[in-house]
Amino acid sequence: MSWLTEFVRPKIQGFLKKEVPDNVWKNCDSCGQMLLIKDLEKNLNICPHCNHHMRASVTQRFDWTFDPNSYTRLDLPKAPVDPLQFKDKKKYADRLKENKTKSQLDESIVVAHGTIEGQKAVVAVMAFEFMAGTMGAAFGEGFIAAARLALAQQTPLIVYTASGGARMQEGMLSLMQMPRTVIAVEMLKEAGIPYIVVFTDPTTGGVTASFAMLGDIHIAEPNALIGFAGPRVIENTVHEKLPEGFQRSEYLLEHGMVDIVASRKELRPTLAKILRLLSNTAQPSEKVA
Ligand SMILES: [Zn+2]
């Protein structure tokens, strides 16, 4: 202990704390630049230095997608909680409780309906902030509810994906959500209701292997990781170096899995244009484009 550690350091720390509270600055996950959170939020969580699209919360997604004050959240049906009484390092039931408190959400999917530049739409957002957006039985129920609402309202369904895949704590029940969500998409297709997927970083595992790849139109945010298994797993399996940008939005656009790579700032007008085209209310200039 010295005068420096006892007296000077606390003083400096106290001063810094007063000037720069933890929630004021954030480092860009990609280029490391220090960014003012207030400015970052105004810029839709896009780094102004390197254009990196950082993660977004469910509320931000809704606010950026719908017209101001135009959306209503849907109460989603409940599913059996922890049917396998699963436990790894922690009890699954405790994990769920923690995630609910931390994210202020009930599950990894949130659904709302409203308007996008005046066009009606149902929007389902996968919440990465809730157990990495994993898909369990409650997610399946939520997805089906979103599809049913789109069907009842005869309005397009837009899904924002962000997921680590199936939720392993629910074992086979989580895998069962793959065919369930596929059937929900099929229900929309049979009724001629547009189904649009917006891929955000990261979209992986059972989500990519089911409803996420079945969109009529696939939009992706720049440089989002989209794939089934991670690149390292594939590299170790095939013993080959993967091409640059493998499993990223731009690579998938080149290879036909994605139709549009759109910056977050262009998303609302892009979605609105697609909705107008699909509902046949597009302006003549849009039809030519
Ligand atoms: Zn950056």
Short mmCIF file of C-alpha atoms and ligand atoms in Angstrom, two decimals:
data_model
loop_
_atom_site.label_atom_id
_atom_site.label_comp_id
_atom_site.label_asym_id
_atom_site.label_seq_id
_atom_site.Cartn_x
_atom_site.Cartn_y
_atom_site.Cartn_z
CA MET A 1 0.00 0.00 0.00
CA SER A 2 1.31 3.40 -0.80
CA TRP A 3 0.13 6.92 -1.10
CA LEU A 4 -0.36 6.26 -4.83
CA THR A 5 -2.65 3.24 -4.46
CA GLU A 6 -4.34 4.45 -1.27
CA PHE A 7 -5.07 7.98 -2.20
CA VAL A 8 -4.32 8.92 -5.81
CA ARG A 9 -5.88 5.95 -7.64
CA PRO A 10 -9.30 6.15 -5.88
CA LYS A 11 -9.34 9.87 -6.62
CA ILE A 12 -8.65 9.28 -10.31
CA GLN A 13 -11.18 6.42 -10.45
CA GLY A 14 -13.76 8.57 -8.74
CA PHE A 15 -13.14 11.38 -11.17
CA LEU A 16 -13.35 9.08 -14.22
CA LYS A 17 -16.52 7.47 -12.90
CA LYS A 18 -18.19 10.81 -12.54
CA GLU A 19 -17.17 11.91 -16.03
CA VAL A 20 -17.59 8.63 -17.89
CA PRO A 21 -20.23 6.29 -16.46
CA ASP A 22 -20.10 2.71 -17.82
CA ASN A 23 -23.21 3.17 -19.92
CA VAL A 24 -21.96 6.18 -21.89
CA TRP A 25 -19.22 4.63 -24.05
CA LYS A 26 -18.88 1.39 -25.93
CA ASN A 27 -16.09 -0.07 -28.05
CA CYS A 28 -16.93 -1.21 -31.57
CA ASP A 29 -16.81 -5.05 -31.61
CA SER A 30 -15.09 -4.93 -34.97
CA CYS A 31 -12.66 -1.97 -35.19
CA GLY A 32 -12.38 -1.24 -31.46
CA GLN A 33 -13.14 2.48 -31.78
CA MET A 34 -14.69 4.06 -28.71
CA LEU A 35 -18.22 5.23 -29.45
CA LEU A 36 -20.67 7.34 -27.53
CA ILE A 37 -23.68 5.07 -26.91
CA LYS A 38 -26.15 7.91 -27.47
CA ASP A 39 -24.67 8.57 -30.94
CA LEU A 40 -24.44 4.87 -31.67
CA GLU A 41 -28.15 4.38 -30.94
CA LYS A 42 -29.03 7.32 -33.18
CA ASN A 43 -26.97 5.61 -35.89
CA LEU A 44 -29.00 2.37 -35.43
CA ASN A 45 -26.10 0.63 -33.64
CA ILE A 46 -23.90 0.90 -36.75
CA CYS A 47 -20.26 1.85 -36.18
CA PRO A 48 -19.63 5.13 -38.07
CA HIS A 49 -15.97 4.15 -38.57
CA CYS A 50 -16.22 0.66 -40.07
CA ASN A 51 -19.97 0.18 -40.78
CA HIS A 52 -20.09 -2.81 -38.44
CA HIS A 53 -23.70 -3.65 -37.58
CA MET A 54 -23.78 -4.37 -33.86
CA ARG A 55 -26.43 -6.46 -32.15
CA ALA A 56 -29.83 -4.88 -31.59
CA SER A 57 -32.52 -5.47 -28.99
CA VAL A 58 -36.06 -6.55 -29.81
CA THR A 59 -37.42 -3.09 -29.01
CA GLN A 60 -34.86 -1.44 -31.30
CA ARG A 61 -35.81 -3.80 -34.13
CA PHE A 62 -39.48 -2.93 -33.77
CA ASP A 63 -38.74 0.81 -33.51
CA TRP A 64 -36.54 0.72 -36.61
CA THR A 65 -38.99 -1.39 -38.63
CA PHE A 66 -42.47 -0.09 -37.88
CA ASP A 67 -43.83 3.41 -38.42
CA PRO A 68 -43.62 5.46 -35.19
CA ASN A 69 -46.19 4.39 -32.57
CA SER A 70 -47.83 2.02 -35.05
CA TYR A 71 -47.21 -1.39 -33.54
CA THR A 72 -48.82 -3.61 -30.94
CA ARG A 73 -47.08 -6.54 -29.31
CA LEU A 74 -48.85 -9.88 -29.30
CA ASP A 75 -49.35 -12.00 -26.17
CA LEU A 76 -47.78 -15.32 -27.06
CA PRO A 77 -49.07 -18.72 -25.92
CA LYS A 78 -47.18 -20.45 -23.14
CA ALA A 79 -45.40 -23.79 -23.53
CA PRO A 80 -44.51 -26.37 -20.87
CA VAL A 81 -41.52 -25.05 -18.92
CA ASP A 82 -38.53 -27.39 -18.57
CA PRO A 83 -40.35 -30.62 -19.47
CA LEU A 84 -37.12 -32.66 -19.21
CA GLN A 85 -36.12 -31.21 -15.82
CA PHE A 86 -32.78 -30.53 -17.47
CA LYS A 87 -29.68 -29.60 -15.58
CA ASP A 88 -26.13 -28.92 -16.76
CA LYS A 89 -23.97 -26.55 -14.73
CA LYS A 90 -27.22 -24.91 -13.71
CA LYS A 91 -30.85 -25.96 -13.69
CA TYR A 92 -32.57 -25.00 -16.95
CA ALA A 93 -35.46 -23.56 -14.93
CA ASP A 94 -33.00 -21.22 -13.17
CA ARG A 95 -31.39 -20.24 -16.47
CA LEU A 96 -34.82 -19.29 -17.81
CA LYS A 97 -35.55 -17.17 -14.75
CA GLU A 98 -32.19 -15.39 -15.04
CA ASN A 99 -32.72 -14.66 -18.72
CA LYS A 100 -36.20 -13.31 -18.10
CA THR A 101 -34.87 -10.91 -15.51
CA LYS A 102 -31.85 -9.88 -17.57
CA SER A 103 -33.67 -9.37 -20.89
CA GLN A 104 -37.10 -8.35 -19.56
CA LEU A 105 -38.54 -10.79 -22.11
CA ASP A 106 -40.54 -14.00 -21.66
CA GLU A 107 -38.80 -15.94 -24.42
CA SER A 108 -36.51 -15.78 -27.44
CA ILE A 109 -39.26 -14.56 -29.78
CA VAL A 110 -41.38 -11.42 -29.67
CA VAL A 111 -44.17 -10.72 -32.16
CA ALA A 112 -45.88 -7.46 -33.07
CA HIS A 113 -48.15 -6.16 -35.80
CA GLY A 114 -48.31 -2.67 -37.22
CA THR A 115 -47.45 -0.71 -40.34
CA ILE A 116 -44.25 -0.16 -42.35
CA GLU A 117 -44.56 3.02 -44.44
CA GLY A 118 -48.30 2.48 -44.18
CA GLN A 119 -48.23 -1.21 -45.22
CA LYS A 120 -49.61 -3.67 -42.67
CA ALA A 121 -47.26 -6.42 -41.50
CA VAL A 122 -46.69 -8.93 -38.73
CA VAL A 123 -43.08 -8.89 -37.51
CA ALA A 124 -41.46 -11.61 -35.39
CA VAL A 125 -38.07 -10.83 -33.87
CA MET A 126 -35.73 -13.45 -32.45
CA ALA A 127 -34.20 -12.13 -29.25
CA PHE A 128 -30.50 -12.96 -29.15
CA GLU A 129 -30.44 -11.41 -25.70
CA PHE A 130 -32.59 -14.31 -24.43
CA MET A 131 -30.45 -17.48 -24.27
CA ALA A 132 -28.74 -16.59 -27.57
CA GLY A 133 -32.05 -16.65 -29.43
CA THR A 134 -32.28 -20.42 -29.13
CA MET A 135 -35.35 -22.26 -30.34
CA GLY A 136 -37.34 -24.30 -27.82
CA ALA A 137 -41.01 -25.22 -27.50
CA ALA A 138 -42.07 -21.72 -26.43
CA PHE A 139 -40.32 -20.27 -29.46
CA GLY A 140 -42.23 -22.70 -31.70
CA GLU A 141 -45.53 -21.61 -30.14
CA GLY A 142 -44.60 -17.96 -30.70
CA PHE A 143 -43.63 -18.53 -34.32
CA ILE A 144 -46.87 -20.39 -35.05
CA ALA A 145 -48.86 -17.59 -33.35
CA ALA A 146 -47.12 -15.05 -35.62
CA ALA A 147 -47.96 -17.10 -38.73
CA ARG A 148 -51.59 -17.52 -37.59
CA LEU A 149 -51.90 -13.78 -37.00
CA ALA A 150 -50.49 -13.04 -40.48
CA LEU A 151 -52.98 -15.50 -41.90
CA ALA A 152 -55.92 -14.03 -39.97
CA GLN A 153 -54.99 -10.48 -40.95
CA GLN A 154 -53.99 -11.52 -44.50
CA THR A 155 -50.79 -9.53 -44.04
CA PRO A 156 -47.16 -10.49 -44.78
CA LEU A 157 -44.98 -12.05 -42.09
CA ILE A 158 -41.46 -10.68 -41.61
CA VAL A 159 -39.05 -12.58 -39.37
CA TYR A 160 -35.76 -11.21 -38.03
CA THR A 161 -33.47 -14.13 -37.29
CA ALA A 162 -30.67 -14.16 -34.69
CA SER A 163 -29.99 -17.48 -33.11
CA GLY A 164 -27.49 -20.00 -31.85
CA GLY A 165 -29.87 -22.74 -33.10
CA ALA A 166 -31.98 -25.31 -31.27
CA ARG A 167 -32.11 -25.07 -27.46
CA MET A 168 -30.19 -28.09 -26.23
CA GLN A 169 -31.80 -27.93 -22.77
CA GLU A 170 -35.05 -29.08 -24.40
CA GLY A 171 -33.47 -31.99 -26.32
CA MET A 172 -35.77 -33.60 -28.88
CA LEU A 173 -38.54 -31.09 -28.12
CA SER A 174 -36.39 -28.28 -29.50
CA LEU A 175 -35.67 -30.27 -32.67
CA MET A 176 -39.41 -30.79 -33.09
CA GLN A 177 -39.76 -27.04 -33.56
CA MET A 178 -37.97 -27.37 -36.90
CA PRO A 179 -40.84 -29.22 -38.66
CA ARG A 180 -43.43 -27.22 -36.68
CA THR A 181 -42.09 -23.89 -37.93
CA VAL A 182 -41.73 -25.29 -41.46
CA ILE A 183 -45.41 -26.30 -41.40
CA ALA A 184 -46.35 -22.80 -40.21
CA VAL A 185 -44.46 -21.32 -43.20
CA GLU A 186 -46.16 -23.81 -45.51
CA MET A 187 -49.53 -22.67 -44.16
CA LEU A 188 -48.68 -19.10 -45.26
CA LYS A 189 -47.46 -20.23 -48.67
CA GLU A 190 -50.65 -22.17 -49.32
CA ALA A 191 -52.66 -19.05 -48.47
CA GLY A 192 -50.45 -16.85 -50.70
CA ILE A 193 -49.23 -14.74 -47.78
CA PRO A 194 -45.73 -13.28 -48.31
CA TYR A 195 -43.06 -14.50 -45.90
CA ILE A 196 -39.88 -12.43 -45.68
CA VAL A 197 -36.77 -13.34 -43.69
CA VAL A 198 -34.25 -10.77 -42.50
CA PHE A 199 -31.00 -12.45 -41.43
CA THR A 200 -29.03 -10.74 -38.71
CA ASP A 201 -25.79 -11.79 -37.06
CA PRO A 202 -25.62 -14.64 -36.17
CA THR A 203 -28.19 -17.04 -37.67
CA THR A 204 -27.07 -20.62 -37.16
CA GLY A 205 -28.01 -24.23 -36.40
CA GLY A 206 -31.55 -25.57 -36.48
CA VAL A 207 -32.96 -22.12 -37.28
CA THR A 208 -30.99 -21.94 -40.54
CA ALA A 209 -31.98 -25.55 -41.21
CA SER A 210 -35.70 -24.82 -40.93
CA PHE A 211 -37.94 -21.75 -41.26
CA ALA A 212 -35.11 -19.22 -41.85
CA MET A 213 -34.20 -20.57 -45.30
CA LEU A 214 -37.79 -20.76 -46.56
CA GLY A 215 -38.50 -17.06 -47.12
CA ASP A 216 -40.04 -15.84 -50.36
CA ILE A 217 -37.43 -13.11 -50.08
CA HIS A 218 -34.21 -13.25 -48.06
CA ILE A 219 -32.69 -10.00 -46.86
CA ALA A 220 -29.47 -9.95 -44.82
CA GLU A 221 -27.72 -7.27 -42.82
CA PRO A 222 -24.11 -6.70 -43.96
CA ASN A 223 -21.50 -9.24 -42.86
CA ALA A 224 -23.95 -11.34 -40.81
CA LEU A 225 -22.86 -14.90 -40.08
CA ILE A 226 -25.45 -17.24 -41.61
CA GLY A 227 -24.86 -20.97 -41.61
CA PHE A 228 -25.70 -24.33 -40.08
CA ALA A 229 -22.42 -25.37 -38.42
CA GLY A 230 -19.74 -22.81 -37.54
CA PRO A 231 -16.79 -22.27 -39.91
CA ARG A 232 -14.28 -23.83 -37.50
CA VAL A 233 -16.33 -27.04 -37.24
CA ILE A 234 -16.57 -27.27 -41.05
CA GLU A 235 -12.86 -26.59 -41.51
CA ASN A 236 -12.00 -29.34 -39.04
CA THR A 237 -14.37 -31.77 -40.75
CA VAL A 238 -13.44 -31.20 -44.39
CA HIS A 239 -9.77 -30.41 -43.65
CA GLU A 240 -9.79 -27.55 -46.12
CA LYS A 241 -9.32 -23.84 -45.82
CA LEU A 242 -12.66 -22.11 -46.32
CA PRO A 243 -12.95 -19.27 -48.84
CA GLU A 244 -12.83 -15.71 -47.56
CA GLY A 245 -16.15 -14.38 -46.34
CA PHE A 246 -17.61 -17.91 -46.19
CA GLN A 247 -21.07 -17.96 -44.52
CA ARG A 248 -21.28 -14.17 -44.52
CA SER A 249 -24.19 -12.22 -46.08
CA GLU A 250 -22.25 -11.03 -49.13
CA TYR A 251 -20.94 -14.54 -49.89
CA LEU A 252 -24.46 -15.95 -49.65
CA LEU A 253 -25.76 -13.18 -51.90
CA GLU A 254 -23.18 -14.18 -54.55
CA HIS A 255 -24.20 -17.82 -54.19
CA GLY A 256 -27.94 -17.30 -54.39
CA MET A 257 -29.01 -17.98 -50.79
CA VAL A 258 -29.71 -14.32 -50.07
CA ASP A 259 -31.58 -11.90 -52.37
CA ILE A 260 -30.63 -8.54 -50.89
CA VAL A 261 -27.91 -7.33 -48.52
CA ALA A 262 -29.29 -4.15 -46.99
CA SER A 263 -27.77 -1.76 -44.51
CA ARG A 264 -29.92 -1.33 -41.42
CA LYS A 265 -30.66 2.21 -42.51
CA GLU A 266 -32.16 0.95 -45.78
CA LEU A 267 -34.19 -1.82 -44.17
CA ARG A 268 -37.46 -0.03 -43.55
CA PRO A 269 -37.71 1.46 -47.08
CA THR A 270 -36.58 -1.87 -48.58
CA LEU A 271 -39.21 -3.82 -46.65
CA ALA A 272 -41.88 -1.23 -47.50
CA LYS A 273 -41.03 -1.40 -51.19
CA ILE A 274 -41.23 -5.21 -51.17
CA LEU A 275 -44.56 -5.09 -49.32
CA ARG A 276 -45.95 -2.63 -51.88
CA LEU A 277 -44.72 -4.78 -54.77
CA LEU A 278 -46.21 -7.92 -53.29
CA SER A 279 -49.53 -6.24 -52.52
CA ASN A 280 -49.53 -4.62 -55.97
CA THR A 281 -49.67 -1.10 -54.59
CA ALA A 282 -46.18 -0.13 -55.79
CA GLN A 283 -45.48 3.15 -57.54
CA PRO A 284 -44.78 2.79 -61.29
CA SER A 285 -41.11 3.72 -60.71
CA GLU A 286 -40.75 0.91 -58.18
CA LYS A 287 -42.23 -1.62 -60.59
CA VAL A 288 -39.63 -0.75 -63.20
CA ALA A 289 -36.86 -0.97 -60.61
ZN ZN B 1 -16.14 -0.10 -35.98
#
